[in-house]
Short mmCIF file of C-alpha atoms in Angstrom, two decimals:
data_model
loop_
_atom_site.label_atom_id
_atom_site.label_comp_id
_atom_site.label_asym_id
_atom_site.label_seq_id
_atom_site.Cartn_x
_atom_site.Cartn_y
_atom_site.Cartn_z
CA UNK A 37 -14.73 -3.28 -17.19
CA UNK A 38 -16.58 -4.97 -14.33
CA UNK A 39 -18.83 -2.63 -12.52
CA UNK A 40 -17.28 -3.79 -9.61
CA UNK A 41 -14.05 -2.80 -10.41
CA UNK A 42 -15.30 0.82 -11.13
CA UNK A 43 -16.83 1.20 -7.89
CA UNK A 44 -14.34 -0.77 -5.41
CA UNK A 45 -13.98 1.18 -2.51
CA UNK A 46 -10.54 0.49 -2.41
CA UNK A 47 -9.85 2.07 -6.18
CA UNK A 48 -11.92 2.40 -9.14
CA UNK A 49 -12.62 5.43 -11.31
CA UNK A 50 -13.21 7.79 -9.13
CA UNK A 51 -9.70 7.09 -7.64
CA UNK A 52 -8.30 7.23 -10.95
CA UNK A 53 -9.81 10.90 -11.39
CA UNK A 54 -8.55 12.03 -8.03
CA UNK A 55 -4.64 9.93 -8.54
CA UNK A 56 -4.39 12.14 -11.66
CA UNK A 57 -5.38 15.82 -10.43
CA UNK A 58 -3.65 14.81 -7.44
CA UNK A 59 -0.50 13.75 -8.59
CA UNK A 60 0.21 16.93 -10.19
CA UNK A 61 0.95 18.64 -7.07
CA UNK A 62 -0.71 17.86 -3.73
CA UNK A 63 0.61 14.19 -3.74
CA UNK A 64 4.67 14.95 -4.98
CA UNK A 65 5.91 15.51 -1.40
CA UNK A 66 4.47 12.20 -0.37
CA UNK A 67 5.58 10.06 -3.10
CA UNK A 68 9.18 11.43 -3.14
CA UNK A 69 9.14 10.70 0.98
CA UNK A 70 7.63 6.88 -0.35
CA UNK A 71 10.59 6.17 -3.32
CA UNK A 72 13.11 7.35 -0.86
CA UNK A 73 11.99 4.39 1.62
CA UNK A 74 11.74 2.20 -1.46
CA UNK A 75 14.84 2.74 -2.67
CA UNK A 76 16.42 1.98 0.89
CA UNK A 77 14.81 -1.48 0.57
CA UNK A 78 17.19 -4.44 -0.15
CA UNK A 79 15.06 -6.81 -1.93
CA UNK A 80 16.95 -10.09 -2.68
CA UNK A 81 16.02 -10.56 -6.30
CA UNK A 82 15.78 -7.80 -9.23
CA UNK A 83 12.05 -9.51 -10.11
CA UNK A 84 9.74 -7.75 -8.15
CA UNK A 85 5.81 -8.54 -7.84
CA UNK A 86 3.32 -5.34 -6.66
CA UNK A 87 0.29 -6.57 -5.58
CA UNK A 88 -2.10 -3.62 -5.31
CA UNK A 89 -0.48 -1.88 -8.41
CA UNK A 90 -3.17 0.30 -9.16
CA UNK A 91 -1.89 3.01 -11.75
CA UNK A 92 1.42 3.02 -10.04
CA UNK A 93 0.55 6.51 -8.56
CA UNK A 94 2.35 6.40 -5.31
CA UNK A 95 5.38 4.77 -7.55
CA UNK A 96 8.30 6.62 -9.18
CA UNK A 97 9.90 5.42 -12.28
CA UNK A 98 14.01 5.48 -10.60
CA UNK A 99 12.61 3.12 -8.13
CA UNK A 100 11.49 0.54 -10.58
CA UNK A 101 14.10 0.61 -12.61
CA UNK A 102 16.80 -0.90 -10.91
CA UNK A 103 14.21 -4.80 -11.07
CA UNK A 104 14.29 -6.68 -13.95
CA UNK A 105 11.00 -7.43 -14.61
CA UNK A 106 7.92 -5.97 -12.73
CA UNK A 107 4.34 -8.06 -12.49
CA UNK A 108 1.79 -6.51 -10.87
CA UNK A 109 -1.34 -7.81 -9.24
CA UNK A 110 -4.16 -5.81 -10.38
CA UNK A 111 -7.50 -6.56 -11.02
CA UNK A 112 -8.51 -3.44 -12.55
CA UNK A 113 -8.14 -3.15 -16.49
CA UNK A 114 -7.85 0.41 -16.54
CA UNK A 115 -5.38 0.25 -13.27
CA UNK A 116 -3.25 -1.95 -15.67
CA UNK A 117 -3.31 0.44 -18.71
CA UNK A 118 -2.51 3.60 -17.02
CA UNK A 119 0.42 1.97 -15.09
CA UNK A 120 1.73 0.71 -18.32
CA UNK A 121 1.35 4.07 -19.84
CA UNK A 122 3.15 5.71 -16.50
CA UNK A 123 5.86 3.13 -16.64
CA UNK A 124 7.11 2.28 -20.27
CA UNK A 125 10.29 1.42 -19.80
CA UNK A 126 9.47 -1.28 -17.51
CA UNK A 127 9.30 -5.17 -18.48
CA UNK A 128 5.92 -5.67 -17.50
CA UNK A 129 3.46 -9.08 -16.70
CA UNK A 130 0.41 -8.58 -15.51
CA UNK A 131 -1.86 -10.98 -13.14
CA UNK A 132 -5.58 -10.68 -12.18
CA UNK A 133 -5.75 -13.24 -9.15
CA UNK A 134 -7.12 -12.58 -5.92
CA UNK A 135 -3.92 -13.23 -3.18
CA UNK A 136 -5.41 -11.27 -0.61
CA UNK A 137 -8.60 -12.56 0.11
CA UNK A 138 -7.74 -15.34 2.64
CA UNK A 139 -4.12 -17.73 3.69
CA UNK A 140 -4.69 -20.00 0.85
CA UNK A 141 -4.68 -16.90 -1.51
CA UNK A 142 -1.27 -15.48 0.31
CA UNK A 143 0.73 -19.19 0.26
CA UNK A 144 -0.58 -19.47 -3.72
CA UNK A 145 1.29 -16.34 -4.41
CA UNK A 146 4.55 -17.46 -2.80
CA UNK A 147 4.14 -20.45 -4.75
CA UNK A 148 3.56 -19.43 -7.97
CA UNK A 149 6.01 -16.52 -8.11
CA UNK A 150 9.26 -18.72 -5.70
CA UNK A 151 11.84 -16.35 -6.53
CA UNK A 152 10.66 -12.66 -6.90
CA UNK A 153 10.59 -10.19 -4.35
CA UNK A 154 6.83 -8.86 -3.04
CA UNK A 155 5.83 -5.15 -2.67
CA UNK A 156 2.37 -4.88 -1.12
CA UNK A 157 0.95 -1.56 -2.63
CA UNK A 158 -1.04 0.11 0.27
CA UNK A 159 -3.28 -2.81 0.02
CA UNK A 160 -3.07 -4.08 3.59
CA UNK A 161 -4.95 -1.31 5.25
CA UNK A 162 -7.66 -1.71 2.57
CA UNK A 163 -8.72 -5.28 2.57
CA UNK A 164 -10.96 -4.50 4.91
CA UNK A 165 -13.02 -1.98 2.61
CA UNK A 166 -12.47 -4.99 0.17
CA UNK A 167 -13.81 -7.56 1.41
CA UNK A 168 -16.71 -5.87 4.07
CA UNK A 169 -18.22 -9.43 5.35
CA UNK A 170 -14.75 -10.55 7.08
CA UNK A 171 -15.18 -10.31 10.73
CA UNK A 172 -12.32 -8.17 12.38
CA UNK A 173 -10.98 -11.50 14.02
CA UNK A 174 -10.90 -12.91 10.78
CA UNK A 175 -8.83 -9.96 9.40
CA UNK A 176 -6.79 -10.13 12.49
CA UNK A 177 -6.22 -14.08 11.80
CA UNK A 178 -5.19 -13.17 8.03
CA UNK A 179 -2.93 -10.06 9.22
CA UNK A 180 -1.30 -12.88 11.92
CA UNK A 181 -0.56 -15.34 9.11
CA UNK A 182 0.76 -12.90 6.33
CA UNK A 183 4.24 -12.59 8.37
CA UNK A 184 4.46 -16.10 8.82
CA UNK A 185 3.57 -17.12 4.92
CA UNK A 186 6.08 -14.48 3.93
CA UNK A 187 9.02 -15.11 6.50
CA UNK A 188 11.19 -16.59 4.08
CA UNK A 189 10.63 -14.27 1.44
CA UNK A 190 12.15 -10.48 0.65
CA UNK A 191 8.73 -8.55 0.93
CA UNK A 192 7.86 -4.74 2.40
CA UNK A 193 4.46 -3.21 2.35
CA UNK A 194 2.90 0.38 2.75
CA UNK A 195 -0.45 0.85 3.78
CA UNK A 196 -2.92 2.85 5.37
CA UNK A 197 -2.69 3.09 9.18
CA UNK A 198 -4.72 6.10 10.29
CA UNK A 199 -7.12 8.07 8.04
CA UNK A 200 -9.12 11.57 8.69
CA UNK A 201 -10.79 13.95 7.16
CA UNK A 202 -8.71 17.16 8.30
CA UNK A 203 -6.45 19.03 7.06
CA UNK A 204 -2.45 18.10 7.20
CA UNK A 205 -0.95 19.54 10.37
CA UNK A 206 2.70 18.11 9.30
CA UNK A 207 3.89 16.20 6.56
CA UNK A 208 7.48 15.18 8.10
CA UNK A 209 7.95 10.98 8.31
CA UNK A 210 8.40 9.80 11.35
CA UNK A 211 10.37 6.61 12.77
CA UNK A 212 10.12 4.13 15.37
CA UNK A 213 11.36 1.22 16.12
CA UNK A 214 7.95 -0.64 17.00
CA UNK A 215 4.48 0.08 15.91
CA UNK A 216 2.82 3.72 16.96
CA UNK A 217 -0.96 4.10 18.13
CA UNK A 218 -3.34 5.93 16.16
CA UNK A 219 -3.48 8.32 19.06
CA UNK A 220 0.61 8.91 18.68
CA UNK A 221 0.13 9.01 14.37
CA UNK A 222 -2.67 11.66 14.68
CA UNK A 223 -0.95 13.94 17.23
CA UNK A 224 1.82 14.20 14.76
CA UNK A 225 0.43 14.59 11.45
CA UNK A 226 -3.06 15.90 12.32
CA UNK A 227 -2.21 18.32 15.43
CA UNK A 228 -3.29 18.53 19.24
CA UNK A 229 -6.89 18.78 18.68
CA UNK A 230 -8.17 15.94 19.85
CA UNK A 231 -11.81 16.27 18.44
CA UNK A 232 -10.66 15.12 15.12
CA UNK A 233 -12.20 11.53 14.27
CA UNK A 234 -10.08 9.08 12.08
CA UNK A 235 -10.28 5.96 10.70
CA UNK A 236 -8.41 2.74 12.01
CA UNK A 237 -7.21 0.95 9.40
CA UNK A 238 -6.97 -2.07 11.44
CA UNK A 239 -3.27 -3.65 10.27
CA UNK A 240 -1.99 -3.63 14.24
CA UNK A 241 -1.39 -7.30 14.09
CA UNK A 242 0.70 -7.12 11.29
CA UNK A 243 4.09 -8.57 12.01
CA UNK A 244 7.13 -8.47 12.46
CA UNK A 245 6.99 -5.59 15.24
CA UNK A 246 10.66 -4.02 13.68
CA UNK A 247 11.15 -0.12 12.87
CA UNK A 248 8.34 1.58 10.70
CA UNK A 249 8.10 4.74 9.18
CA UNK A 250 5.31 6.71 8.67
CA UNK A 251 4.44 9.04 6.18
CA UNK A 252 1.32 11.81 5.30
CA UNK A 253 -0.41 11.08 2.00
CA UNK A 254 -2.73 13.82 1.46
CA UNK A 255 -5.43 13.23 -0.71
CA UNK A 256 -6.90 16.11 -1.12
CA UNK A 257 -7.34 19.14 0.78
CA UNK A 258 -10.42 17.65 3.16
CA UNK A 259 -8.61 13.60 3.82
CA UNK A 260 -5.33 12.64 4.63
CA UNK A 261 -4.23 8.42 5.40
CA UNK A 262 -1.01 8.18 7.47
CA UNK A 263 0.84 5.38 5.75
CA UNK A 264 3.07 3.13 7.73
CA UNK A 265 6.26 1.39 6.01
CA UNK A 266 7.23 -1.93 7.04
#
């Protein structure tokens, strides 16, 4: 396995070790809030391509099963293996290409899969951990032209918004029809104290501005990202 893969900040094996522990109990709230928003999506073809798989950890086998066949975008050998092993009932293709590095990446991906359906795997709100030498305009620019690559296409993403290292002050979704602040995301999940510092994730520009919901994912008992659903 590449080293980098290991030690993306994004994944790697020390988010491997943590998905595991986690998923036996901390993280079941969140991922049965996550398939039920899944499950309301209407994609418009039963071939479905996750980019961002990872292990499939924030994934629940009833909502894959209703696609056909499933290939996810994953980079990360051991990613690959473990979602296999999660998910064997599922007819599975794999791909290793980067789509989410710049617009050429995003319009190769339309093109080369023309009839599946896209689920973005909270990879938005990490491509900026990815790839650390992008300017924030030039995230902003690639955030701008994701919506516009992807109009014609059935697609939904969930990523991180908000992160902080605090504990969980609610874990109940909320649901808006436009996009909340940070401000509005961390006096609901995180409480009144306002002394609390989080992380912007930095997906505002992301479009189109319709009705989000917003979930907690805890990851452990000290960090907690605020995932939005588009």
């Amino acid at each position: 396995m590449p080293l980098s893969h290991i030690v993306n900040p994004a994944g790697g094996l020390r988010y491997h070790i943590r998905a595991i522990s986690g998923l036996l109990w901390r993280w079941r709230k969140f991922t049965k809030q996550l398939s039920h928003q899944i499950d309301n999506w209407k994609p418009n073809s039963q071939d479905l391509v996750i980019v961002g798989s990872s292990g499939g950890y924030s994934l629940r086998g009833k909502s894959l099963r209703r696609f056909r066949t499933i290939t996810i975008v994953e980079p990360d050998p051991l990613a690959r293996l473990i979602f296999r092993i999660r998910f064997p009932f599922v007819k599975l293709h794999t791909d290793t290409a980067d789509y989410i590095r710049d617009e050429d990446g995003l319009k190769n991906l339309v093109r080369k899969y023309p009839k599946e359906s896209f689920l973005f795997s909270n990879v938005l709100g990490q491509r900026h951990l990815i790839y650390p030498k992008f300017s924030e305009d030039d995230h902003r620019r690639w955030l701008l032209s994701f919506g516009k690559i992807l109009s014609d296409r059935s697609w939904m993403t969930y990523h991180d918004k908000v992160s902080a290292k605090a504990p969980v002050f609610s874990n109940e979704p909320m649901q808006n029809d436009h996009e909340l602040s940070p401000d509005e995301l961390m006096d609901h999940f995180f409480g009144p104290d306002e002394s609390i510092e989080y992380c912007d994730h930095h997906t505002a520009p992301l479009l189109p501005q319709n009705q989000r919901t917003y979930l907690v994912w805890p990851l452990d008992g000290r960090q907690a990202h605020v995932i939005e659903c588009l």
